[in-house]
C-alpha positions in Angstrom: -0.1 4.3 22.9 1.4 0.6 23.2 2.8 -1.2 20.4 0.3 -2.0 17.6 0.0 -6.4 18.1 0.9 -8.1 14.7 -1.4 -8.4 11.3 -1.7 -11.3 9.1 -0.6 -10.6 5.4 -3.5 -11.5 3.2 -3.6 -10.8 -0.7 -6.5 -9.4 -2.5 -7.5 -11.1 -6.3 -9.7 -13.3 -7.6 -7.9 -15.7 -9.9 -10.1 -15.2 -12.8 -9.3 -11.6 -12.7 -5.8 -12.6 -14.1 -3.4 -10.0 -12.2 -1.3 -9.8 -9.3 -2.9 -9.7 -6.2 -2.9 -6.5 -4.2 -1.3 -7.3 -0.1 -3.2 -5.9 2.6 -2.2 -6.7 6.5 0.9 -7.8 7.4 3.6 -6.1 9.5 5.5 -3.3 8.3 2.5 -2.7 5.9 1.1 0.7 6.0 -2.7 1.0 6.5 -4.6 0.8 3.3 -7.2 2.8 2.2 -10.5 1.6 0.7 -13.1 4.1 -1.1 -16.8 3.2 -1.4 -18.5 3.9 -4.6 -22.4 3.3 -6.0 -24.7 3.7 -8.5 -28.1 6.3 -7.0 -30.7 8.7 -8.2 -28.8 11.4 -7.5 -24.8 10.0 -9.0 -24.0 8.6 -12.6 -21.6 5.9 -14.1 -19.5 8.6 -15.5 -19.1 10.4 -12.2 -18.5 7.4 -10.1 -15.8 6.0 -12.1 -14.4 9.5 -12.3 -13.9 9.0 -8.6 -12.1 5.7 -8.7 -10.0 7.0 -11.2 -8.7 9.7 -8.9 -8.8 6.7 -6.0 -6.2 5.3 -8.1 -3.9 8.3 -8.5 -4.0 8.6 -4.6 -2.9 5.3 -3.8 -6.2 3.7 -3.1 -6.1 -0.2 -2.5 -9.9 -1.5 -2.6 -12.9 0.0 -4.0 -16.5 -1.4 -2.9 -19.5 -1.5 -5.1 -22.3 -0.3 -2.6 -25.1 0.1 -5.5 -28.4 -1.4 -4.1 -29.8 -2.0 -7.4 -29.5 -4.6 -10.0 -27.7 -2.3 -12.2 -24.1 -4.0 -12.5 -22.9 -1.6 -15.2 -20.7 0.2 -12.5 -19.4 -3.8 -11.8 -18.5 -4.7 -14.6 -16.6 -1.3 -15.4 -14.4 -1.8 -12.5 -13.8 -5.5 -12.9 -12.7 -4.5 -16.7 -11.3 -1.1 -16.0 -9.9 -0.4 -12.6 -6.8 -1.8 -10.8 -7.9 -1.6 -7.6 -9.2 -4.8 -5.3 -13.0 -4.8 -6.1 -15.8 -5.6 -3.3 -19.4 -5.6 -3.2 -22.1 -6.4 -0.7 -24.4 -9.9 -1.7 -26.9 -8.7 1.0 -28.3 -6.0 -1.4 -29.5 -8.9 -3.3 -31.9 -9.6 -0.8 -34.4 -6.9 -1.3 -36.9 -8.7 -3.2 -36.7 -11.6 -0.5 -37.3 -9.2 2.2 -40.0 -8.2 1.2 -41.6 -11.7 1.6 -40.5 -15.3 1.1 -38.9 -18.7 2.3 -36.1 -19.5 3.6 -35.1 -21.2 0.8 -36.2 -18.9 -1.6 -33.8 -16.2 0.5 -30.7 -18.6 0.4 -31.1 -19.2 -3.4 -31.2 -15.9 -4.2 -28.5 -14.8 -2.2 -26.1 -17.6 -3.2 -26.8 -17.0 -7.1 -25.9 -13.5 -6.7 -22.6 -14.4 -4.7 -21.2 -17.2 -7.4 -22.2 -14.5 -10.4 -20.0 -11.8 -8.5 -17.6 -14.4 -8.0 -17.3 -15.9 -11.6 -17.1 -12.3 -12.6 -14.2 -11.2 -10.9 -14.9 -9.9 -7.4 -12.2 -10.1 -5.4 -13.7 -9.8 -2.0 -17.2 -10.0 -0.3 -18.4 -8.0 2.4 -21.0 -10.1 3.6 -23.7 -9.8 6.7 -23.4 -13.5 8.1 -22.5 -12.8 12.0 -26.2 -12.0 13.1 -27.5 -15.1 14.8 -31.3 -15.6 15.2 -30.3 -15.6 18.9 -28.9 -12.8 19.1 -31.9 -11.0 16.6 -34.5 -12.0 18.9 -32.8 -9.7 21.6 -32.6 -6.8 19.7 -36.1 -5.4 20.0 -35.3 -5.1 24.0 -31.7 -3.9 24.0 -31.0 -0.3 24.9 -29.4 0.5 21.6 -29.4 4.3 20.6 -29.5 3.3 16.7 -30.8 -0.4 16.7 -29.4 -1.4 13.2 -27.4 1.1 11.2 -26.0 -1.6 8.9 -28.7 -1.3 5.2 -27.2 -4.7 4.1 -27.6 -5.8 8.1 -31.3 -4.5 7.8 -31.9 -6.4 5.0 -30.7 -9.7 6.3 -32.5 -8.6 9.7 -35.8 -8.4 7.5 -35.7 -11.6 6.1 -34.6 -13.6 9.4 -37.7 -11.9 10.4 -40.4 -12.1 7.8 -39.6 -16.0 7.2 -38.9 -16.8 11.3 -35.6 -18.2 9.6 -31.8 -17.9 10.9 -29.3 -15.8 8.9 -29.6 -16.8 4.8 -26.1 -16.1 4.6 -25.7 -19.2 7.3 -27.5 -21.6 5.3 -25.3 -21.2 2.4 -21.8 -20.9 4.5 -20.2 -24.2 3.5 -21.1 -23.9 0.2 -19.8 -19.8 0.1 -16.5 -21.1 1.9 -16.1 -23.5 -1.0 -16.7 -21.1 -3.6 -14.7 -18.7 -2.2 -11.7 -21.4 -1.6 -11.8 -22.3 -5.2 -11.5 -18.7 -6.9 -9.3 -16.7 -4.1 -11.7 -14.6 -3.1 -11.6 -13.1 0.4 -14.4 -12.6 2.8 -14.9 -9.0 4.9 -17.3 -9.6 7.9 -19.9 -6.8 8.3 -21.1 -6.5 11.7 -24.9 -5.9 11.4 -24.9 -4.4 15.0 -22.1 -2.6 15.0 -22.5 1.0 16.8 -24.0 3.6 14.9 -23.9 6.3 17.5 -20.3 6.6 19.7 -23.0 6.3 22.8 -23.3 2.2 21.6 -19.1 1.3 21.4 -19.0 -1.8 23.1 -22.7 -2.5 23.5 -23.6 -6.0 24.8 -25.8 -7.5 21.5 -22.7 -5.8 19.3 -19.9 -7.7 21.7 -21.9 -11.1 21.3 -22.2 -10.7 17.4 -18.5 -10.1 17.5 -18.1 -13.4 19.1 -20.5 -15.3 16.3 -18.2 -13.4 13.6 -15.1 -15.1 15.4 -16.6 -18.1 15.0 -17.2 -17.7 11.5 -13.8 -16.5 10.6 -12.0 -19.5 12.4 -13.8 -21.6 10.1 -13.2 -19.8 7.0 -9.8 -19.7 8.0 -9.7 -24.0 8.4 -11.4 -23.7 4.7 -8.3 -22.0 3.1 -10.1 -18.5 3.3 -8.9 -15.3 3.8 -10.5 -13.2 5.9 -11.3 -9.1 6.7 -13.3 -8.0 9.7 -15.0 -4.7 9.3 -14.3 -4.0 13.2 -14.7 -0.3 14.0 -17.4 2.2 12.5 -18.5 4.8 15.3 -16.3 4.6 18.2 -14.9 7.3 20.8 -11.1 8.1 20.0 -10.3 6.7 23.4 -12.0 3.5 22.6 -10.0 2.9 19.1 -7.0 1.0 20.7 -9.1 -0.9 22.9 -11.4 -1.9 19.8 -8.4 -3.0 18.0 -7.0 -4.8 20.8 -10.6 -7.1 21.2 -9.8 -7.4 17.3 -6.7 -8.8 17.4 -7.7 -11.4 20.0 -10.8 -12.5 18.8 -9.8 -12.2 15.1 -6.2 -13.6 14.8 -6.3 -14.8 11.2 -8.2 -11.6 9.6 -7.3 -8.5 9.2 -8.8 -5.9 10.5 -10.9 -2.9 8.8 -12.9 0.4 9.9 -15.3 2.8 7.9 -13.4 5.9 9.1 -14.1 5.1 12.0 -16.3 8.2 13.2 -15.6 9.2 16.4 -18.2 11.8 17.2 -21.8 11.7 15.7 -22.4 15.7 15.2 -20.2 16.4 12.5 -22.7 16.9 10.1 -21.0 18.0 7.0 -17.7 17.4 8.5 -17.6 13.6 8.8 -14.6 13.6 6.2 -12.6 15.9 8.6 -14.3 13.8 11.7 -13.7 10.5 10.4 -10.0 11.1 9.4 -8.8 12.1 13.1 -10.3 8.7 13.9 -8.4 6.9 11.4 -5.3 8.5 12.3 -5.7 7.1 15.8 -6.7 3.6 14.0 -3.6 3.5 12.1 -1.7 4.2 15.3 -3.4 1.1 16.8 -2.9 -1.0 14.1 -5.8 -1.1 11.9 -5.0 -2.1 8.3 -8.0 -1.5 6.1 -9.7 2.1 6.4 -12.8 2.9 4.0 -12.7 6.6 3.4 -15.5 8.4 4.3 -17.2 11.7 3.1 -18.8 14.5 4.3 -22.1 13.4 3.2 -21.7 10.1 5.1 -24.7 10.7 6.6 -27.3 12.6 4.7 -26.3 12.5 0.9 -24.2 10.6 -1.8 -20.8 12.0 -2.2 -19.7 14.4 -5.4 -16.8 14.1 -6.9 -15.1 17.2 -4.9 -16.3 15.6 -1.8 -14.7 12.6 -2.4 -11.8 14.1 -3.7 -11.2 16.1 -0.2 -11.9 12.9 2.1 -9.2 11.4 0.3 -6.7 13.8 0.5 -8.0 13.9 4.6 -7.6 10.4 4.4 -3.8 10.0 3.1 -3.2 12.5 5.4 -4.5 10.7 8.3 -2.4 7.6 7.0 0.8 9.3 6.4 0.4 10.6 10.3 0.3 7.3 11.7 3.1 6.8 9.5 5.5 9.8 10.5 4.6 8.5 14.4 6.3 5.5 13.4 9.1 7.2 12.1 8.7 7.0 8.6 9.6 11.0 8.0 11.6 10.9 4.8 9.3 13.1 3.0 8.6 15.5 5.7 12.4 16.0 5.9 12.4 16.6 2.3 9.6 19.1 2.5 11.2 21.2 5.6 14.4 21.4 3.8 12.8 22.9 0.9 11.0 24.8 3.0 14.1 26.2 4.5 15.0 27.8 1.5 11.9 28.9 0.5 11.9 26.4 -2.7 8.2 25.8 -3.5 8.5 23.5 -6.4 10.4 21.0 -4.3 7.8 21.8 -1.3 4.6 21.0 -4.1 6.5 18.2 -5.0 6.8 16.4 -1.4 3.1 17.3 -0.3 0.5 15.4 0.2 -1.7 16.7 -3.0 1.4 18.4 -5.5 -1.4 19.8 -7.6 -3.3 21.0 -4.8 0.3 22.7 -3.2 0.9 23.9 -6.9 -2.8 25.8 -7.0 -2.4 27.4 -3.7 1.4 28.9 -4.7 0.4 30.2 -7.6 -3.2 31.7 -6.0 -0.6 33.4 -3.8 2.4 34.5 -5.7 4.7 32.2 -3.9 8.0 32.6 -6.0 11.1 30.3 -5.9 13.4 31.6 -2.8 11.0 34.7 -2.1 9.1 34.8 1.2 5.3 34.3 1.0 2.6 36.7 2.2 2.3 35.1 5.6 5.2 36.8 6.9 6.8 39.0 3.7 9.4 41.1 4.9 9.6 39.6 8.2 10.1 36.0 6.8 12.5 34.2 9.4 13.6 32.0 6.3 15.1 34.6 4.6 16.1 36.8 7.3 18.3 33.7 8.3 19.9 33.0 5.1 21.1 36.7 4.7 22.4 36.3 8.3 24.3 33.0 7.0 25.4 34.9 3.7 27.1 37.5 5.8 28.5 35.6 8.3 30.4 33.4 5.7 31.4 36.5 4.0 32.4 38.0 7.5 34.7 34.8 8.0 36.2 34.8 4.2 37.8 38.5 4.9 38.7 38.2 8.6 42.5 38.4 8.6 43.3 35.9 11.1 46.8 36.8 12.6 49.2 34.3 13.3 50.1 32.9 16.9 52.7 34.9 18.7 55.6 32.4 19.0 57.5 33.1 22.4 61.1 31.9 22.5 61.8 29.5 24.9 63.6 30.4 28.5 67.1 29.1 28.7 
């Protein structure tokens, strides 16, 4: 894999929240992890907030509220209680407008929702502004396996179809830029036509939408608004590096993000595993921001346990990329402890110390002793015994002085 291109540094922090902005992107910074949460029929405020608490302990940087209803209890709690950078998806406010209404109604509803969220203190907005009417009109004739995989994008598309108007985000875009610039809010551009299947990667309309996104990010940059582009979704491992290179060329002033990415479509119930594999590859290619994918990504709202498991997998993915860059001090420390069967230090150095301690306790691992994998044949214990015997032998062996022969006269 070739050297990852440079990434711009941006800072996530609405000035109204009154806390230090969190860095994302920039040369030398590891990819930042993001968590997606949201209220729904099968979850609760308490469960979603417990996921966020776990994410904070796991080194996550961002949390995005995906609640699609008008219930803003979760958002209010995130902004008041969490230290993470908080994002929203304003397109969800278009649910009523999608059922019918004029261009003015949709744009007014959208901007009102955006303004309220910004004034509450939201740090970044994930917006579906890049789908133009010109591209949307060709969607029905396109040979896409999954025409639209974005919930917010589908709402925008329905508003455009019902009211025969352009994207309402574009109607309010200049006002949106002014609002974000005045409060230090970052815009994160989401693709309505991003691939929902690996077979749709690099599809024509998707690439055209990326070109539209590039124009909008440049307008934002000129207005003094920092931007991210949520670039990767469903994409084969072999195409991830090419996507990141394309993203760097199209969006030189933007940080690049990924949902996963998901490198296969058949990992039902295992999307967290597949996503972590994609994340490790994307991190190595230079992606800046990785949103965690859980096992229920394509089937259900994730439980607390599923979220915890996915966080571990994605922490590991980010670490794998760091090791490939030579940041292996933690691995060195754990391996040195492993050579001594020092289970306590190994647990402390592991990706999830609590899990490691639980595993060691369940299997009765004792300091300095072998585990049940090798028992009496443990090479680590055996070598230490050999080394001790060798030291003892060297200490007790009498070394004869050298024979000094008289010089010939």
